PDB file of C-alpha atoms in Angstrom:
ATOM      1  CA  UNK A   1      73.306  97.577 132.037  1.00 35.00           C
ATOM      2  CA  UNK A   2      71.076  97.549 128.941  1.00 34.00           C
ATOM      3  CA  UNK A   3      70.170 100.732 127.085  1.00 36.00           C
ATOM      4  CA  UNK A   4      66.525 101.837 127.429  1.00 31.00           C
ATOM      5  CA  UNK A   5      64.327 102.656 124.373  1.00 34.00           C
ATOM      6  CA  UNK A   6      64.215 106.391 125.175  1.00 35.00           C
ATOM      7  CA  UNK A   7      67.965 106.466 125.318  1.00 33.00           C
ATOM      8  CA  UNK A   8      68.145 104.750 121.918  1.00 36.00           C
ATOM      9  CA  UNK A   9      65.764 107.376 120.449  1.00 35.00           C
ATOM     10  CA  UNK A  10      68.041 110.138 121.696  1.00 35.00           C
ATOM     11  CA  UNK A  11      71.003 108.325 120.183  1.00 34.00           C
ATOM     12  CA  UNK A  12      69.408 108.035 116.736  1.00 34.00           C
ATOM     13  CA  UNK A  13      68.613 111.746 116.662  1.00 35.00           C
ATOM     14  CA  UNK A  14      72.113 112.679 117.728  1.00 37.00           C
ATOM     15  CA  UNK A  15      73.810 110.348 115.264  1.00 34.00           C
ATOM     16  CA  UNK A  16      71.612 111.311 112.322  1.00 32.00           C
ATOM     17  CA  UNK A  17      72.336 115.005 112.765  1.00 34.00           C
ATOM     18  CA  UNK A  18      76.083 114.529 112.572  1.00 36.00           C
ATOM     19  CA  UNK A  19      76.775 111.695 110.172  1.00 35.00           C
ATOM     20  CA  UNK A  20      78.174 113.606 107.212  1.00 36.00           C
ATOM     21  CA  UNK A  21      80.232 115.949 109.389  1.00 37.00           C
ATOM     22  CA  UNK A  22      81.753 113.019 111.249  1.00 42.00           C
ATOM     23  CA  UNK A  23      82.693 111.290 108.006  1.00 43.00           C
ATOM     24  CA  UNK A  24      84.378 114.441 106.753  1.00 41.00           C
ATOM     25  CA  UNK A  25      86.394 114.806 109.925  1.00 45.00           C
ATOM     26  CA  UNK A  26      87.501 111.166 109.769  1.00 51.00           C
ATOM     27  CA  UNK A  27      88.783 111.756 106.247  1.00 49.00           C
ATOM     28  CA  UNK A  28      91.104 114.427 107.641  1.00 66.00           C
ATOM     29  CA  UNK A  29      92.938 111.743 109.636  1.00 84.00           C
ATOM     30  CA  UNK A  30      92.572 108.674 107.419  1.00 93.00           C
ATOM     31  CA  UNK A  31      92.812 108.443 103.637  1.00 94.00           C
ATOM     32  CA  UNK A  32      90.132 106.006 102.527  1.00 95.00           C
ATOM     33  CA  UNK A  33      90.473 106.722  98.820  1.00 96.00           C
ATOM     34  CA  UNK A  34      90.997 103.767  96.456  1.00 96.00           C
ATOM     35  CA  UNK A  35      94.179 105.351  95.069  1.00 96.00           C
ATOM     36  CA  UNK A  36      96.057 105.350  98.399  1.00 96.00           C
ATOM     37  CA  UNK A  37      98.829 107.764  97.305  1.00 95.00           C
ATOM     38  CA  UNK A  38     100.531 107.440 100.688  1.00 91.00           C
ATOM     39  CA  UNK A  39     100.960 103.659 100.508  1.00 95.00           C
ATOM     40  CA  UNK A  40     104.523 102.545 101.191  1.00 94.00           C
ATOM     41  CA  UNK A  41     106.363 100.024  99.043  1.00 93.00           C
ATOM     42  CA  UNK A  42     109.051  97.666 100.260  1.00 97.00           C
ATOM     43  CA  UNK A  43     112.258  96.351  98.757  1.00 97.00           C
ATOM     44  CA  UNK A  44     112.755  92.698  97.833  1.00 98.00           C
ATOM     45  CA  UNK A  45     113.976  90.615 100.739  1.00 98.00           C
ATOM     46  CA  UNK A  46     116.204  87.935  99.231  1.00 98.00           C
ATOM     47  CA  UNK A  47     116.469  86.004 102.491  1.00 98.00           C
ATOM     48  CA  UNK A  48     112.690  85.782 102.735  1.00 98.00           C
ATOM     49  CA  UNK A  49     112.380  84.751  99.095  1.00 98.00           C
ATOM     50  CA  UNK A  50     115.001  82.037  99.574  1.00 98.00           C
ATOM     51  CA  UNK A  51     113.015  80.693 102.544  1.00 98.00           C
ATOM     52  CA  UNK A  52     109.924  79.939 100.467  1.00 98.00           C
ATOM     53  CA  UNK A  53     109.820  76.146 100.107  1.00 96.00           C
ATOM     54  CA  UNK A  54     110.492  74.971  96.576  1.00 95.00           C
ATOM     55  CA  UNK A  55     107.438  72.729  96.801  1.00 94.00           C
ATOM     56  CA  UNK A  56     105.088  75.535  97.873  1.00 96.00           C
ATOM     57  CA  UNK A  57     102.502  76.294  95.216  1.00 96.00           C
ATOM     58  CA  UNK A  58     100.975  79.767  95.256  1.00 98.00           C
ATOM     59  CA  UNK A  59      97.288  80.002  94.357  1.00 97.00           C
ATOM     60  CA  UNK A  60      98.331  82.034  91.325  1.00 97.00           C
ATOM     61  CA  UNK A  61     101.955  81.846  90.151  1.00 97.00           C
ATOM     62  CA  UNK A  62     103.741  85.151  90.653  1.00 97.00           C
ATOM     63  CA  UNK A  63     101.061  86.455  93.008  1.00 98.00           C
ATOM     64  CA  UNK A  64     100.556  86.448  96.768  1.00 98.00           C
ATOM     65  CA  UNK A  65      96.847  85.882  97.335  1.00 98.00           C
ATOM     66  CA  UNK A  66      95.799  87.289 100.685  1.00 98.00           C
ATOM     67  CA  UNK A  67      92.372  87.131 102.321  1.00 98.00           C
ATOM     68  CA  UNK A  68      91.347  90.307 104.143  1.00 98.00           C
ATOM     69  CA  UNK A  69      88.085  90.958 105.953  1.00 97.00           C
ATOM     70  CA  UNK A  70      86.992  94.587 105.427  1.00 97.00           C
ATOM     71  CA  UNK A  71      85.449  94.817 108.882  1.00 93.00           C
ATOM     72  CA  UNK A  72      86.155  98.490 109.490  1.00 94.00           C
ATOM     73  CA  UNK A  73      88.811 101.195 109.501  1.00 96.00           C
ATOM     74  CA  UNK A  74      91.637 101.597 110.202  1.00 97.00           C
ATOM     75  CA  UNK A  75      92.473  97.884 109.862  1.00 97.00           C
ATOM     76  CA  UNK A  76      90.533  97.147 106.672  1.00 97.00           C
ATOM     77  CA  UNK A  77      87.496  98.647 105.027  1.00 97.00           C
ATOM     78  CA  UNK A  78      86.076  99.384 101.603  1.00 97.00           C
ATOM     79  CA  UNK A  79      87.366 102.609 100.100  1.00 97.00           C
ATOM     80  CA  UNK A  80      85.192 105.459  98.931  1.00 96.00           C
ATOM     81  CA  UNK A  81      84.595 103.585  95.653  1.00 96.00           C
ATOM     82  CA  UNK A  82      82.865 100.834  97.702  1.00 96.00           C
ATOM     83  CA  UNK A  83      84.981  98.073  96.126  1.00 96.00           C
ATOM     84  CA  UNK A  84      88.683  98.605  96.880  1.00 97.00           C
ATOM     85  CA  UNK A  85      89.882  97.246 100.236  1.00 98.00           C
ATOM     86  CA  UNK A  86      92.136  99.717 102.074  1.00 98.00           C
ATOM     87  CA  UNK A  87      93.605 100.046 105.542  1.00 97.00           C
ATOM     88  CA  UNK A  88      96.516  98.955 107.698  1.00 97.00           C
ATOM     89  CA  UNK A  89      96.177  95.236 106.961  1.00 98.00           C
ATOM     90  CA  UNK A  90      96.043  95.718 103.152  1.00 98.00           C
ATOM     91  CA  UNK A  91      99.051  98.066 103.319  1.00 98.00           C
ATOM     92  CA  UNK A  92     100.962  95.483 105.306  1.00 98.00           C
ATOM     93  CA  UNK A  93      99.959  92.814 102.788  1.00 98.00           C
ATOM     94  CA  UNK A  94     101.339  94.962  99.949  1.00 98.00           C
ATOM     95  CA  UNK A  95     104.635  95.368 101.809  1.00 98.00           C
ATOM     96  CA  UNK A  96     104.909  91.616 102.383  1.00 98.00           C
ATOM     97  CA  UNK A  97     104.185  90.888  98.719  1.00 98.00           C
ATOM     98  CA  UNK A  98     106.859  93.417  97.708  1.00 98.00           C
ATOM     99  CA  UNK A  99     109.323  91.723 100.064  1.00 98.00           C
ATOM    100  CA  UNK A 100     108.650  88.355  98.435  1.00 98.00           C
ATOM    101  CA  UNK A 101     108.917  89.758  94.902  1.00 98.00           C
ATOM    102  CA  UNK A 102     105.259  89.003  94.208  1.00 98.00           C
ATOM    103  CA  UNK A 103     102.182  90.930  93.063  1.00 98.00           C
ATOM    104  CA  UNK A 104      99.479  91.192  95.689  1.00 98.00           C
ATOM    105  CA  UNK A 105      95.994  89.830  95.087  1.00 98.00           C
ATOM    106  CA  UNK A 106      93.524  90.761  97.844  1.00 98.00           C
ATOM    107  CA  UNK A 107      90.460  88.576  98.329  1.00 98.00           C
ATOM    108  CA  UNK A 108      87.775  90.247 100.489  1.00 98.00           C
ATOM    109  CA  UNK A 109      86.156  87.693 102.797  1.00 97.00           C
ATOM    110  CA  UNK A 110      83.781  87.646 105.738  1.00 96.00           C
ATOM    111  CA  UNK A 111      85.906  87.177 108.850  1.00 94.00           C
ATOM    112  CA  UNK A 112      84.036  84.048 109.862  1.00 95.00           C
ATOM    113  CA  UNK A 113      84.872  82.413 106.495  1.00 96.00           C
ATOM    114  CA  UNK A 114      88.662  82.719 106.500  1.00 97.00           C
ATOM    115  CA  UNK A 115      89.458  79.367 108.205  1.00 97.00           C
ATOM    116  CA  UNK A 116      87.627  77.240 105.656  1.00 97.00           C
ATOM    117  CA  UNK A 117      88.887  79.284 102.718  1.00 97.00           C
ATOM    118  CA  UNK A 118      92.491  79.039 103.880  1.00 98.00           C
ATOM    119  CA  UNK A 119      92.292  75.335 104.641  1.00 96.00           C
ATOM    120  CA  UNK A 120      90.771  74.650 101.213  1.00 96.00           C
ATOM    121  CA  UNK A 121      93.509  76.553  99.388  1.00 96.00           C
ATOM    122  CA  UNK A 122      91.522  79.544  98.136  1.00 97.00           C
ATOM    123  CA  UNK A 123      94.291  81.913  99.236  1.00 97.00           C
ATOM    124  CA  UNK A 124      97.907  81.668 100.325  1.00 98.00           C
ATOM    125  CA  UNK A 125      97.499  83.465 103.647  1.00 98.00           C
ATOM    126  CA  UNK A 126      95.179  85.589 105.762  1.00 98.00           C
ATOM    127  CA  UNK A 127      96.105  89.072 106.981  1.00 98.00           C
ATOM    128  CA  UNK A 128      93.031  90.153 108.888  1.00 96.00           C
ATOM    129  CA  UNK A 129      93.657  90.795 112.587  1.00 94.00           C
ATOM    130  CA  UNK A 130      93.753  87.092 113.433  1.00 96.00           C
ATOM    131  CA  UNK A 131      94.983  86.534 116.969  1.00 94.00           C
ATOM    132  CA  UNK A 132      97.296  83.656 117.828  1.00 96.00           C
ATOM    133  CA  UNK A 133      95.571  81.063 120.010  1.00 94.00           C
ATOM    134  CA  UNK A 134      96.623  77.586 121.035  1.00 94.00           C
ATOM    135  CA  UNK A 135      93.460  76.187 119.486  1.00 94.00           C
ATOM    136  CA  UNK A 136      94.099  77.850 116.116  1.00 96.00           C
ATOM    137  CA  UNK A 137      97.702  76.657 116.146  1.00 96.00           C
ATOM    138  CA  UNK A 138      96.401  73.103 115.874  1.00 96.00           C
ATOM    139  CA  UNK A 139      95.246  73.884 112.322  1.00 96.00           C
ATOM    140  CA  UNK A 140      97.257  76.905 111.177  1.00 98.00           C
ATOM    141  CA  UNK A 141     100.736  78.441 111.278  1.00 98.00           C
ATOM    142  CA  UNK A 142     101.343  82.034 112.343  1.00 98.00           C
ATOM    143  CA  UNK A 143     103.825  84.846 111.637  1.00 98.00           C
ATOM    144  CA  UNK A 144     103.200  87.676 114.067  1.00 98.00           C
ATOM    145  CA  UNK A 145     102.940  91.289 112.904  1.00 98.00           C
ATOM    146  CA  UNK A 146     101.055  93.304 115.559  1.00 97.00           C
ATOM    147  CA  UNK A 147     100.160  93.255 119.208  1.00 96.00           C
ATOM    148  CA  UNK A 148      96.575  92.380 120.019  1.00 95.00           C
ATOM    149  CA  UNK A 149      95.407  95.359 122.033  1.00 96.00           C
ATOM    150  CA  UNK A 150      92.193  96.637 123.524  1.00 97.00           C
ATOM    151  CA  UNK A 151      91.879 100.385 123.852  1.00 97.00           C
ATOM    152  CA  UNK A 152      90.906 102.129 127.078  1.00 98.00           C
ATOM    153  CA  UNK A 153      89.251 105.450 126.185  1.00 98.00           C
ATOM    154  CA  UNK A 154      87.396 108.196 128.076  1.00 98.00           C
ATOM    155  CA  UNK A 155      85.698 111.499 127.233  1.00 98.00           C
ATOM    156  CA  UNK A 156      88.145 114.159 126.111  1.00 97.00           C
ATOM    157  CA  UNK A 157      87.410 116.225 129.235  1.00 97.00           C
ATOM    158  CA  UNK A 158      87.455 113.267 131.631  1.00 97.00           C
ATOM    159  CA  UNK A 159      89.509 113.622 134.832  1.00 97.00           C
ATOM    160  CA  UNK A 160      90.699 110.037 134.296  1.00 97.00           C
ATOM    161  CA  UNK A 161      94.244 110.450 132.961  1.00 97.00           C
ATOM    162  CA  UNK A 162      95.711 106.935 132.934  1.00 98.00           C
ATOM    163  CA  UNK A 163      94.565 103.336 133.386  1.00 98.00           C
ATOM    164  CA  UNK A 164      97.409 100.858 133.392  1.00 97.00           C
ATOM    165  CA  UNK A 165      96.475  98.297 136.036  1.00 97.00           C
ATOM    166  CA  UNK A 166      93.470  97.061 138.028  1.00 98.00           C
ATOM    167  CA  UNK A 167      93.701  99.631 140.819  1.00 98.00           C
ATOM    168  CA  UNK A 168      93.459 102.469 138.279  1.00 98.00           C
ATOM    169  CA  UNK A 169      89.996 101.231 137.260  1.00 98.00           C
ATOM    170  CA  UNK A 170      88.594 100.604 140.742  1.00 98.00           C
ATOM    171  CA  UNK A 171      85.112 102.068 141.136  1.00 98.00           C
ATOM    172  CA  UNK A 172      84.819 103.168 137.520  1.00 98.00           C
ATOM    173  CA  UNK A 173      81.854 102.464 135.249  1.00 98.00           C
ATOM    174  CA  UNK A 174      83.248 100.709 132.186  1.00 98.00           C
ATOM    175  CA  UNK A 175      81.398  99.915 128.954  1.00 98.00           C
ATOM    176  CA  UNK A 176      82.452  96.549 127.555  1.00 97.00           C
ATOM    177  CA  UNK A 177      81.014  93.986 125.153  1.00 94.00           C
ATOM    178  CA  UNK A 178      79.297  90.994 126.731  1.00 94.00           C
ATOM    179  CA  UNK A 179      81.109  87.713 126.212  1.00 92.00           C
ATOM    180  CA  UNK A 180      84.287  89.373 124.954  1.00 91.00           C
ATOM    181  CA  UNK A 181      87.859  88.719 125.965  1.00 89.00           C
ATOM    182  CA  UNK A 182      88.088  92.222 127.419  1.00 94.00           C
ATOM    183  CA  UNK A 183      85.081  91.514 129.635  1.00 96.00           C
ATOM    184  CA  UNK A 184      86.809  88.392 130.949  1.00 94.00           C
ATOM    185  CA  UNK A 185      89.905  90.434 131.800  1.00 96.00           C
ATOM    186  CA  UNK A 186      87.979  93.267 133.454  1.00 98.00           C
ATOM    187  CA  UNK A 187      86.081  90.781 135.636  1.00 98.00           C
ATOM    188  CA  UNK A 188      89.470  89.570 136.880  1.00 97.00           C
ATOM    189  CA  UNK A 189      90.593  93.181 137.421  1.00 98.00           C
ATOM    190  CA  UNK A 190      87.500  93.839 139.510  1.00 98.00           C
ATOM    191  CA  UNK A 191      88.103  90.709 141.581  1.00 98.00           C
ATOM    192  CA  UNK A 192      91.655  91.884 142.277  1.00 98.00           C
ATOM    193  CA  UNK A 193      90.415  95.321 143.291  1.00 98.00           C
ATOM    194  CA  UNK A 194      87.903  93.870 145.743  1.00 98.00           C
ATOM    195  CA  UNK A 195      90.545  91.549 147.202  1.00 98.00           C
ATOM    196  CA  UNK A 196      92.758  94.603 147.752  1.00 98.00           C
ATOM    197  CA  UNK A 197      89.986  96.434 149.583  1.00 98.00           C
ATOM    198  CA  UNK A 198      89.145  98.714 146.631  1.00 98.00           C
ATOM    199  CA  UNK A 199      85.808  99.356 144.968  1.00 98.00           C
ATOM    200  CA  UNK A 200      84.698  96.886 142.282  1.00 98.00           C
ATOM    201  CA  UNK A 201      84.515  97.858 138.633  1.00 98.00           C
ATOM    202  CA  UNK A 202      80.970  98.401 137.360  1.00 98.00           C
ATOM    203  CA  UNK A 203      80.668  96.791 133.933  1.00 98.00           C
ATOM    204  CA  UNK A 204      78.004  98.196 131.621  1.00 98.00           C
ATOM    205  CA  UNK A 205      76.579  96.517 128.533  1.00 97.00           C
ATOM    206  CA  UNK A 206      74.771  98.220 125.655  1.00 95.00           C
ATOM    207  CA  UNK A 207      73.223  96.984 122.447  1.00 90.00           C
ATOM    208  CA  UNK A 208      75.673  98.535 119.995  1.00 91.00           C
ATOM    209  CA  UNK A 209      78.725 100.733 119.610  1.00 90.00           C
ATOM    210  CA  UNK A 210      76.847 103.974 119.004  1.00 93.00           C
ATOM    211  CA  UNK A 211      74.770 103.511 122.146  1.00 96.00           C
ATOM    212  CA  UNK A 212      77.919 102.771 124.111  1.00 96.00           C
ATOM    213  CA  UNK A 213      79.576 105.962 122.899  1.00 96.00           C
ATOM    214  CA  UNK A 214      76.557 108.033 123.813  1.00 96.00           C
ATOM    215  CA  UNK A 215      76.577 106.482 127.292  1.00 97.00           C
ATOM    216  CA  UNK A 216      80.142 107.709 127.650  1.00 97.00           C
ATOM    217  CA  UNK A 217      79.368 111.218 126.400  1.00 96.00           C
ATOM    218  CA  UNK A 218      76.229 111.549 128.532  1.00 97.00           C
ATOM    219  CA  UNK A 219      78.052 110.664 131.742  1.00 96.00           C
ATOM    220  CA  UNK A 220      76.331 107.301 132.235  1.00 97.00           C
ATOM    221  CA  UNK A 221      79.739 105.631 131.935  1.00 98.00           C
ATOM    222  CA  UNK A 222      83.329 106.650 132.681  1.00 98.00           C
ATOM    223  CA  UNK A 223      85.320 104.438 130.316  1.00 98.00           C
ATOM    224  CA  UNK A 224      84.879 102.353 127.182  1.00 98.00           C
ATOM    225  CA  UNK A 225      87.047  99.309 126.432  1.00 98.00           C
ATOM    226  CA  UNK A 226      86.994  97.605 123.035  1.00 95.00           C
ATOM    227  CA  UNK A 227      89.500  96.703 120.304  1.00 94.00           C
ATOM    228  CA  UNK A 228      92.117  99.438 120.143  1.00 96.00           C
ATOM    229  CA  UNK A 229      92.068 100.054 116.400  1.00 96.00           C
ATOM    230  CA  UNK A 230      88.308 100.650 116.383  1.00 94.00           C
ATOM    231  CA  UNK A 231      88.579 103.278 119.104  1.00 97.00           C
ATOM    232  CA  UNK A 232      91.521 104.972 117.368  1.00 96.00           C
ATOM    233  CA  UNK A 233      89.304 105.560 114.338  1.00 96.00           C
ATOM    234  CA  UNK A 234      86.347 106.677 116.435  1.00 96.00           C
ATOM    235  CA  UNK A 235      88.559 109.160 118.297  1.00 96.00           C
ATOM    236  CA  UNK A 236      89.734 110.637 114.989  1.00 95.00           C
ATOM    237  CA  UNK A 237      86.190 110.772 113.658  1.00 93.00           C
ATOM    238  CA  UNK A 238      84.364 112.194 116.644  1.00 94.00           C
ATOM    239  CA  UNK A 239      87.127 114.255 118.319  1.00 95.00           C
ATOM    240  CA  UNK A 240      85.524 113.740 121.735  1.00 96.00           C
ATOM    241  CA  UNK A 241      87.269 110.713 123.272  1.00 97.00           C
ATOM    242  CA  UNK A 242      90.895 110.095 124.206  1.00 97.00           C
ATOM    243  CA  UNK A 243      93.074 107.102 124.997  1.00 97.00           C
ATOM    244  CA  UNK A 244      94.173 106.662 128.610  1.00 98.00           C
ATOM    245  CA  UNK A 245      95.609 103.192 128.248  1.00 97.00           C
ATOM    246  CA  UNK A 246      95.775  99.928 126.369  1.00 97.00           C
ATOM    247  CA  UNK A 247      95.098  96.386 127.497  1.00 95.00           C
ATOM    248  CA  UNK A 248      96.711  93.280 126.059  1.00 94.00           C
ATOM    249  CA  UNK A 249      94.211  90.780 124.730  1.00 91.00           C
ATOM    250  CA  UNK A 250      96.275  88.165 126.568  1.00 90.00           C
ATOM    251  CA  UNK A 251      96.595  90.039 129.855  1.00 93.00           C
ATOM    252  CA  UNK A 252      98.714  89.611 131.874  1.00 91.00           C
ATOM    253  CA  UNK A 253     100.740  88.305 128.937  1.00 88.00           C
ATOM    254  CA  UNK A 254     101.169  89.799 125.495  1.00 86.00           C
ATOM    255  CA  UNK A 255      98.842  88.596 122.758  1.00 91.00           C
ATOM    256  CA  UNK A 256      99.875  88.844 119.122  1.00 96.00           C
ATOM    257  CA  UNK A 257      98.100  89.189 115.788  1.00 97.00           C
ATOM    258  CA  UNK A 258      99.594  87.194 112.943  1.00 98.00           C
ATOM    259  CA  UNK A 259      99.650  86.339 109.268  1.00 98.00           C
ATOM    260  CA  UNK A 260      97.865  83.004 109.114  1.00 98.00           C
ATOM    261  CA  UNK A 261      98.895  80.172 106.776  1.00 98.00           C
ATOM    262  CA  UNK A 262      98.005  76.524 106.304  1.00 98.00           C
ATOM    263  CA  UNK A 263      99.559  74.236 108.882  1.00 97.00           C
ATOM    264  CA  UNK A 264     102.799  72.769 107.621  1.00 96.00           C
ATOM    265  CA  UNK A 265     102.750  74.651 104.314  1.00 96.00           C
ATOM    266  CA  UNK A 266     106.233  76.007 105.047  1.00 95.00           C
ATOM    267  CA  UNK A 267     105.343  79.594 104.161  1.00 98.00           C
ATOM    268  CA  UNK A 268     105.281  80.929 107.732  1.00 98.00           C
ATOM    269  CA  UNK A 269     109.058  81.200 108.168  1.00 97.00           C
ATOM    270  CA  UNK A 270     109.420  83.216 104.944  1.00 98.00           C
ATOM    271  CA  UNK A 271     106.685  85.581 106.112  1.00 98.00           C
ATOM    272  CA  UNK A 272     108.359  85.984 109.497  1.00 98.00           C
ATOM    273  CA  UNK A 273     111.666  86.825 107.821  1.00 98.00           C
ATOM    274  CA  UNK A 274     109.895  89.307 105.542  1.00 98.00           C
ATOM    275  CA  UNK A 275     108.197  90.981 108.517  1.00 98.00           C
ATOM    276  CA  UNK A 276     111.451  91.282 110.426  1.00 98.00           C
ATOM    277  CA  UNK A 277     112.989  92.869 107.357  1.00 98.00           C
ATOM    278  CA  UNK A 278     110.200  95.452 107.296  1.00 98.00           C
ATOM    279  CA  UNK A 279     110.725  96.110 110.999  1.00 98.00           C
ATOM    280  CA  UNK A 280     114.468  96.548 110.508  1.00 98.00           C
ATOM    281  CA  UNK A 281     114.257  98.966 107.570  1.00 97.00           C
ATOM    282  CA  UNK A 282     111.513 101.091 109.140  1.00 98.00           C
ATOM    283  CA  UNK A 283     108.748 100.320 106.630  1.00 98.00           C
ATOM    284  CA  UNK A 284     106.749  98.491 109.290  1.00 98.00           C
ATOM    285  CA  UNK A 285     106.769 101.418 111.708  1.00 98.00           C
ATOM    286  CA  UNK A 286     105.765 103.850 108.971  1.00 97.00           C
ATOM    287  CA  UNK A 287     102.757 101.721 107.985  1.00 98.00           C
ATOM    288  CA  UNK A 288     101.512 101.596 111.571  1.00 97.00           C
ATOM    289  CA  UNK A 289     102.130 105.303 112.064  1.00 96.00           C
ATOM    290  CA  UNK A 290     100.220 106.098 108.864  1.00 96.00           C
ATOM    291  CA  UNK A 291      97.146 104.356 110.290  1.00 97.00           C
ATOM    292  CA  UNK A 292      97.627 105.709 113.855  1.00 96.00           C
ATOM    293  CA  UNK A 293      98.471 102.267 115.236  1.00 97.00           C
ATOM    294  CA  UNK A 294     102.041 102.719 116.467  1.00 96.00           C
ATOM    295  CA  UNK A 295     101.051 101.440 119.922  1.00 95.00           C
ATOM    296  CA  UNK A 296     100.462  98.022 118.363  1.00 97.00           C
ATOM    297  CA  UNK A 297     104.026  97.603 117.059  1.00 97.00           C
ATOM    298  CA  UNK A 298     105.987  94.445 117.818  1.00 97.00           C
ATOM    299  CA  UNK A 299     109.744  94.472 118.473  1.00 97.00           C
ATOM    300  CA  UNK A 300     110.125  91.398 116.258  1.00 98.00           C
ATOM    301  CA  UNK A 301     108.055  88.858 114.363  1.00 98.00           C
ATOM    302  CA  UNK A 302     107.906  85.243 115.538  1.00 98.00           C
ATOM    303  CA  UNK A 303     106.697  82.021 113.985  1.00 98.00           C
ATOM    304  CA  UNK A 304     104.092  80.201 116.073  1.00 97.00           C
ATOM    305  CA  UNK A 305     104.697  81.892 119.456  1.00 95.00           C
ATOM    306  CA  UNK A 306     102.651  80.937 122.533  1.00 93.00           C
ATOM    307  CA  UNK A 307      99.030  81.868 121.908  1.00 92.00           C
ATOM    308  CA  UNK A 308      95.997  82.569 124.042  1.00 87.00           C
ATOM    309  CA  UNK A 309      95.071  79.428 125.963  1.00 87.00           C
ATOM    310  CA  UNK A 310      91.864  77.486 125.556  1.00 80.00           C
ATOM    311  CA  UNK A 311      89.335  78.873 128.019  1.00 67.00           C
TER     312      UNK A 311
END
């Protein structure tokens, strides 16, 4: 389904009237200041430091140079000063740098540019919600640090209480992005429902996020499915949607997000050890909790685990 022009006009009026109020409410749940007084610091991890190959050359000696794409909160965004990058991924990068006994240098990049920049040696690693795929593993190494999740959200007053498997979504009208991984999964869910004698899922497509949210609030749709972190922030900002489930980006298998390094550079194992140290001492869980992303926690970090297959 595509949004009609009249519907878009209604959306613009509704969004314009509430922009500043929504931003204020989001600030109550997420600190987007450049100072970040709540940022956690980690202890040196001698085992991780010892695992850094002697031959590895950091972009800048004594610093860990990390590329981060400020695509939006709570993962990474520009702070209220419009120049400092803040969010869950930057906080995690700081903790990793602390673990390795290094000073962090964040390089803001457009997400589409990270592969070339990493391959050409502009930064030591990328921490920017990069999912592990078999295709990417041909060129890069990975140290996992979060689950790749899609969020399943409904209106706050929706009678839908839980969606965990295909039958829970049978007959529902679900907003999803065209050509996305979550669309691919929901098509399979719908096929399973039909095969089981249940109603198919009705997938709806709109031009942008704001239009999609208004479709949900107006009753045109029952559910919205998109990257979990985005919906967590929207729920905190708007106070009118709630989570009723999550969906692995690799359904039916788990899909992980990872620190990305140059293939064969030798840095991945040290980063995996550092991450497992943060998991063990509780720093990792506190960072995720601070940014409302505890559902994305991993039990342990792995180097180059199975990734999403080539479709």
